[in-house]
Amino acid sequence: LVSATCCVAVCSEYLVDSIEGVSEQYGLPKAFIGVILLPIVGNAAEHATAVTVAAKGKMDLALGVAIGSSTQIALLVVPFSVFVGWYYDVPMSLDFRSFDACVLILAVFLASGVLHDGSSNWLEGAMLVATYILIAIICWFIPEPEELPSNGSGSREL
């Protein structure tokens, strides 16, 4: 398990280091890579597991895999990454752009609306897929944020 974790850490480092080059070479916006492509590739095993157990009729397990992963990322991994970044003197913050915060709120409301009655149909699935495609299109056209210099105290100067 330790060797597999080390291997994944090394591969993740190469993946993150290649984002800048891929963005410039293929003209992909970094927001699109970070919000759409990396989660699909990085969570492919979880997606396959959720689809497999859903096909076997174990919807509670499929929902647990899908929702549990999202919750774990939002409540543990992102804040932990910020603390690790601070430790290594990498400027990180939980100060998200308004678009990112709105997408997160939309995702929470949409998922809770689909899950609240305990059953679903094709229209709810189509609504989820259409929302994902809409977010992907917006991420493709959203302008890249400019790097703002830090004043040394962790806050940005405007």
PDB file of C-alpha atoms in Angstrom:
ATOM      1  CA  LEU A   1       0.000   0.000   0.000  1.00  0.00           C
ATOM      2  CA  VAL A   2       2.859   2.362   0.814  1.00  0.00           C
ATOM      3  CA  SER A   3       4.600   1.674  -2.494  1.00  0.00           C
ATOM      4  CA  ALA A   4       1.345   2.187  -4.417  1.00  0.00           C
ATOM      5  CA  THR A   5       0.814   5.485  -2.606  1.00  0.00           C
ATOM      6  CA  CYS A   6       4.345   6.616  -3.470  1.00  0.00           C
ATOM      7  CA  CYS A   7       3.825   5.631  -7.111  1.00  0.00           C
ATOM      8  CA  VAL A   8       0.556   7.581  -7.267  1.00  0.00           C
ATOM      9  CA  ALA A   9       2.250  10.594  -5.645  1.00  0.00           C
ATOM     10  CA  VAL A  10       5.038  10.586  -8.251  1.00  0.00           C
ATOM     11  CA  CYS A  11       2.546  10.208 -11.130  1.00  0.00           C
ATOM     12  CA  SER A  12       0.405  13.006  -9.687  1.00  0.00           C
ATOM     13  CA  GLU A  13       3.440  15.280  -9.530  1.00  0.00           C
ATOM     14  CA  TYR A  14       4.173  14.643 -13.214  1.00  0.00           C
ATOM     15  CA  LEU A  15       0.515  15.225 -14.062  1.00  0.00           C
ATOM     16  CA  VAL A  16       0.398  18.563 -12.247  1.00  0.00           C
ATOM     17  CA  ASP A  17       3.709  19.680 -13.765  1.00  0.00           C
ATOM     18  CA  SER A  18       2.400  18.947 -17.272  1.00  0.00           C
ATOM     19  CA  ILE A  19      -0.746  21.100 -16.959  1.00  0.00           C
ATOM     20  CA  GLU A  20       1.029  24.331 -17.964  1.00  0.00           C
ATOM     21  CA  GLY A  21       2.528  22.754 -21.094  1.00  0.00           C
ATOM     22  CA  VAL A  22      -0.700  21.063 -22.147  1.00  0.00           C
ATOM     23  CA  SER A  23      -2.617  24.287 -21.639  1.00  0.00           C
ATOM     24  CA  GLU A  24      -0.216  26.245 -23.841  1.00  0.00           C
ATOM     25  CA  GLN A  25       0.356  23.559 -26.490  1.00  0.00           C
ATOM     26  CA  TYR A  26      -3.280  22.582 -27.062  1.00  0.00           C
ATOM     27  CA  GLY A  27      -4.946  25.862 -26.123  1.00  0.00           C
ATOM     28  CA  LEU A  28      -6.965  24.366 -23.275  1.00  0.00           C
ATOM     29  CA  PRO A  29      -7.922  26.770 -20.502  1.00  0.00           C
ATOM     30  CA  LYS A  30      -6.485  25.833 -17.106  1.00  0.00           C
ATOM     31  CA  ALA A  31      -9.960  26.151 -15.546  1.00  0.00           C
ATOM     32  CA  PHE A  32     -11.286  23.538 -17.983  1.00  0.00           C
ATOM     33  CA  ILE A  33      -8.406  21.184 -17.241  1.00  0.00           C
ATOM     34  CA  GLY A  34      -8.788  21.587 -13.478  1.00  0.00           C
ATOM     35  CA  VAL A  35     -12.577  21.475 -13.231  1.00  0.00           C
ATOM     36  CA  ILE A  36     -13.480  19.019 -16.011  1.00  0.00           C
ATOM     37  CA  LEU A  37     -10.578  16.854 -17.243  1.00  0.00           C
ATOM     38  CA  LEU A  38      -8.618  16.129 -14.046  1.00  0.00           C
ATOM     39  CA  PRO A  39     -11.647  15.003 -12.002  1.00  0.00           C
ATOM     40  CA  ILE A  40     -12.768  12.649 -14.774  1.00  0.00           C
ATOM     41  CA  VAL A  41      -9.317  11.085 -15.120  1.00  0.00           C
ATOM     42  CA  GLY A  42      -8.485  11.138 -11.414  1.00  0.00           C
ATOM     43  CA  ASN A  43     -11.743   9.537 -10.295  1.00  0.00           C
ATOM     44  CA  ALA A  44     -12.163   7.045 -13.141  1.00  0.00           C
ATOM     45  CA  ALA A  45     -11.976   4.056 -10.779  1.00  0.00           C
ATOM     46  CA  GLU A  46     -14.662   5.548  -8.511  1.00  0.00           C
ATOM     47  CA  HIS A  47     -16.871   6.290 -11.517  1.00  0.00           C
ATOM     48  CA  ALA A  48     -16.495   2.718 -12.760  1.00  0.00           C
ATOM     49  CA  THR A  49     -17.288   1.333  -9.304  1.00  0.00           C
ATOM     50  CA  ALA A  50     -20.394   3.499  -8.961  1.00  0.00           C
ATOM     51  CA  VAL A  51     -21.692   2.467 -12.400  1.00  0.00           C
ATOM     52  CA  THR A  52     -20.940  -1.212 -11.780  1.00  0.00           C
ATOM     53  CA  VAL A  53     -22.743  -1.397  -8.435  1.00  0.00           C
ATOM     54  CA  ALA A  54     -25.634   0.692  -9.793  1.00  0.00           C
ATOM     55  CA  ALA A  55     -26.021  -1.801 -12.660  1.00  0.00           C
ATOM     56  CA  LYS A  56     -26.252  -4.565 -10.040  1.00  0.00           C
ATOM     57  CA  GLY A  57     -29.114  -2.717  -8.344  1.00  0.00           C
ATOM     58  CA  LYS A  58     -27.184  -1.520  -5.292  1.00  0.00           C
ATOM     59  CA  MET A  59     -28.086   2.144  -5.592  1.00  0.00           C
ATOM     60  CA  ASP A  60     -27.322   2.999  -1.964  1.00  0.00           C
ATOM     61  CA  LEU A  61     -23.722   1.840  -2.434  1.00  0.00           C
ATOM     62  CA  ALA A  62     -23.435   3.666  -5.771  1.00  0.00           C
ATOM     63  CA  LEU A  63     -24.669   6.899  -4.183  1.00  0.00           C
ATOM     64  CA  GLY A  64     -22.344   6.366  -1.233  1.00  0.00           C
ATOM     65  CA  VAL A  65     -19.350   6.073  -3.553  1.00  0.00           C
ATOM     66  CA  ALA A  66     -20.310   9.092  -5.660  1.00  0.00           C
ATOM     67  CA  ILE A  67     -21.452  11.481  -2.932  1.00  0.00           C
ATOM     68  CA  GLY A  68     -18.883  10.280  -0.391  1.00  0.00           C
ATOM     69  CA  SER A  69     -16.001  11.072  -2.730  1.00  0.00           C
ATOM     70  CA  SER A  70     -17.269  14.584  -3.407  1.00  0.00           C
ATOM     71  CA  THR A  71     -17.815  15.228   0.282  1.00  0.00           C
ATOM     72  CA  GLN A  72     -14.346  13.953   1.138  1.00  0.00           C
ATOM     73  CA  ILE A  73     -12.723  16.254  -1.417  1.00  0.00           C
ATOM     74  CA  ALA A  74     -14.712  19.321  -0.342  1.00  0.00           C
ATOM     75  CA  LEU A  75     -14.413  18.883   3.418  1.00  0.00           C
ATOM     76  CA  LEU A  76     -10.993  17.257   3.844  1.00  0.00           C
ATOM     77  CA  VAL A  77      -8.688  17.345   0.828  1.00  0.00           C
ATOM     78  CA  VAL A  78      -9.099  20.993  -0.193  1.00  0.00           C
ATOM     79  CA  PRO A  79      -8.586  22.487   3.305  1.00  0.00           C
ATOM     80  CA  PHE A  80      -5.744  20.028   4.016  1.00  0.00           C
ATOM     81  CA  SER A  81      -4.065  21.046   0.742  1.00  0.00           C
ATOM     82  CA  VAL A  82      -4.230  24.692   1.792  1.00  0.00           C
ATOM     83  CA  PHE A  83      -2.546  23.902   5.127  1.00  0.00           C
ATOM     84  CA  VAL A  84       0.173  21.877   3.405  1.00  0.00           C
ATOM     85  CA  GLY A  85       0.677  24.720   0.927  1.00  0.00           C
ATOM     86  CA  TRP A  86       1.095  27.173   3.780  1.00  0.00           C
ATOM     87  CA  TYR A  87       3.616  24.845   5.437  1.00  0.00           C
ATOM     88  CA  TYR A  88       5.699  24.732   2.237  1.00  0.00           C
ATOM     89  CA  ASP A  89       5.278  28.506   1.716  1.00  0.00           C
ATOM     90  CA  VAL A  90       3.092  28.084  -1.370  1.00  0.00           C
ATOM     91  CA  PRO A  91       0.461  30.836  -1.549  1.00  0.00           C
ATOM     92  CA  MET A  92      -2.893  29.062  -1.321  1.00  0.00           C
ATOM     93  CA  SER A  93      -6.269  30.216  -0.121  1.00  0.00           C
ATOM     94  CA  LEU A  94      -9.887  29.154   0.209  1.00  0.00           C
ATOM     95  CA  ASP A  95     -10.876  32.477  -1.347  1.00  0.00           C
ATOM     96  CA  PHE A  96     -12.622  31.088  -4.428  1.00  0.00           C
ATOM     97  CA  ARG A  97     -13.855  33.151  -7.347  1.00  0.00           C
ATOM     98  CA  SER A  98     -17.578  33.835  -7.343  1.00  0.00           C
ATOM     99  CA  PHE A  99     -18.032  31.464 -10.315  1.00  0.00           C
ATOM    100  CA  ASP A 100     -16.395  28.596  -8.408  1.00  0.00           C
ATOM    101  CA  ALA A 101     -18.536  29.223  -5.333  1.00  0.00           C
ATOM    102  CA  CYS A 102     -21.712  29.410  -7.440  1.00  0.00           C
ATOM    103  CA  VAL A 103     -20.875  26.125  -9.192  1.00  0.00           C
ATOM    104  CA  LEU A 104     -20.323  24.457  -5.810  1.00  0.00           C
ATOM    105  CA  ILE A 105     -23.639  25.762  -4.464  1.00  0.00           C
ATOM    106  CA  LEU A 106     -25.425  24.720  -7.677  1.00  0.00           C
ATOM    107  CA  ALA A 107     -23.967  21.226  -7.430  1.00  0.00           C
ATOM    108  CA  VAL A 108     -25.052  20.843  -3.803  1.00  0.00           C
ATOM    109  CA  PHE A 109     -28.609  22.043  -4.476  1.00  0.00           C
ATOM    110  CA  LEU A 110     -28.933  19.939  -7.615  1.00  0.00           C
ATOM    111  CA  ALA A 111     -27.622  16.774  -5.959  1.00  0.00           C
ATOM    112  CA  SER A 112     -29.853  17.238  -2.914  1.00  0.00           C
ATOM    113  CA  GLY A 113     -32.855  17.890  -5.166  1.00  0.00           C
ATOM    114  CA  VAL A 114     -32.229  14.676  -7.104  1.00  0.00           C
ATOM    115  CA  LEU A 115     -31.577  12.593  -3.985  1.00  0.00           C
ATOM    116  CA  HIS A 116     -34.260  13.920  -1.627  1.00  0.00           C
ATOM    117  CA  ASP A 117     -37.058  11.563  -2.684  1.00  0.00           C
ATOM    118  CA  GLY A 118     -34.950   8.389  -2.850  1.00  0.00           C
ATOM    119  CA  SER A 119     -35.767   7.606  -6.469  1.00  0.00           C
ATOM    120  CA  SER A 120     -34.775   8.989  -9.814  1.00  0.00           C
ATOM    121  CA  ASN A 121     -35.709   8.895 -13.470  1.00  0.00           C
ATOM    122  CA  TRP A 122     -34.166   9.661 -16.833  1.00  0.00           C
ATOM    123  CA  LEU A 123     -35.107  13.347 -16.651  1.00  0.00           C
ATOM    124  CA  GLU A 124     -33.151  13.880 -13.446  1.00  0.00           C
ATOM    125  CA  GLY A 125     -30.143  12.114 -14.983  1.00  0.00           C
ATOM    126  CA  ALA A 126     -30.417  14.240 -18.110  1.00  0.00           C
ATOM    127  CA  MET A 127     -30.611  17.350 -15.925  1.00  0.00           C
ATOM    128  CA  LEU A 128     -27.382  16.360 -14.135  1.00  0.00           C
ATOM    129  CA  VAL A 129     -25.567  15.638 -17.407  1.00  0.00           C
ATOM    130  CA  ALA A 130     -26.803  18.900 -18.980  1.00  0.00           C
ATOM    131  CA  THR A 131     -25.628  20.869 -15.954  1.00  0.00           C
ATOM    132  CA  TYR A 132     -22.201  19.229 -16.162  1.00  0.00           C
ATOM    133  CA  ILE A 133     -21.949  20.057 -19.873  1.00  0.00           C
ATOM    134  CA  LEU A 134     -23.018  23.645 -19.190  1.00  0.00           C
ATOM    135  CA  ILE A 135     -20.340  24.016 -16.499  1.00  0.00           C
ATOM    136  CA  ALA A 136     -17.763  22.537 -18.926  1.00  0.00           C
ATOM    137  CA  ILE A 137     -18.716  25.063 -21.618  1.00  0.00           C
ATOM    138  CA  ILE A 138     -18.516  27.958 -19.168  1.00  0.00           C
ATOM    139  CA  CYS A 139     -15.109  26.752 -17.905  1.00  0.00           C
ATOM    140  CA  TRP A 140     -13.867  26.672 -21.490  1.00  0.00           C
ATOM    141  CA  PHE A 141     -14.711  30.350 -22.016  1.00  0.00           C
ATOM    142  CA  ILE A 142     -14.024  31.776 -18.549  1.00  0.00           C
ATOM    143  CA  PRO A 143     -11.021  34.112 -18.611  1.00  0.00           C
ATOM    144  CA  GLU A 144      -7.857  33.109 -16.783  1.00  0.00           C
ATOM    145  CA  PRO A 145      -7.364  35.025 -13.521  1.00  0.00           C
ATOM    146  CA  GLU A 146      -4.320  37.234 -13.419  1.00  0.00           C
ATOM    147  CA  GLU A 147      -1.711  36.517 -10.800  1.00  0.00           C
ATOM    148  CA  LEU A 148      -1.841  39.170  -8.111  1.00  0.00           C
ATOM    149  CA  PRO A 149       1.297  39.866  -6.079  1.00  0.00           C
ATOM    150  CA  SER A 150       1.197  39.114  -2.389  1.00  0.00           C
ATOM    151  CA  ASN A 151       2.087  41.782   0.161  1.00  0.00           C
ATOM    152  CA  GLY A 152       3.837  39.221   2.356  1.00  0.00           C
ATOM    153  CA  SER A 153       1.001  38.809   4.852  1.00  0.00           C
ATOM    154  CA  GLY A 154      -0.975  36.360   2.742  1.00  0.00           C
ATOM    155  CA  SER A 155      -3.549  38.905   1.574  1.00  0.00           C
ATOM    156  CA  ARG A 156      -3.627  40.259  -1.941  1.00  0.00           C
ATOM    157  CA  GLU A 157      -3.110  43.861  -2.846  1.00  0.00           C
ATOM    158  CA  LEU A 158      -5.571  45.336  -5.301  1.00  0.00           C
TER     159      LEU A 158
END
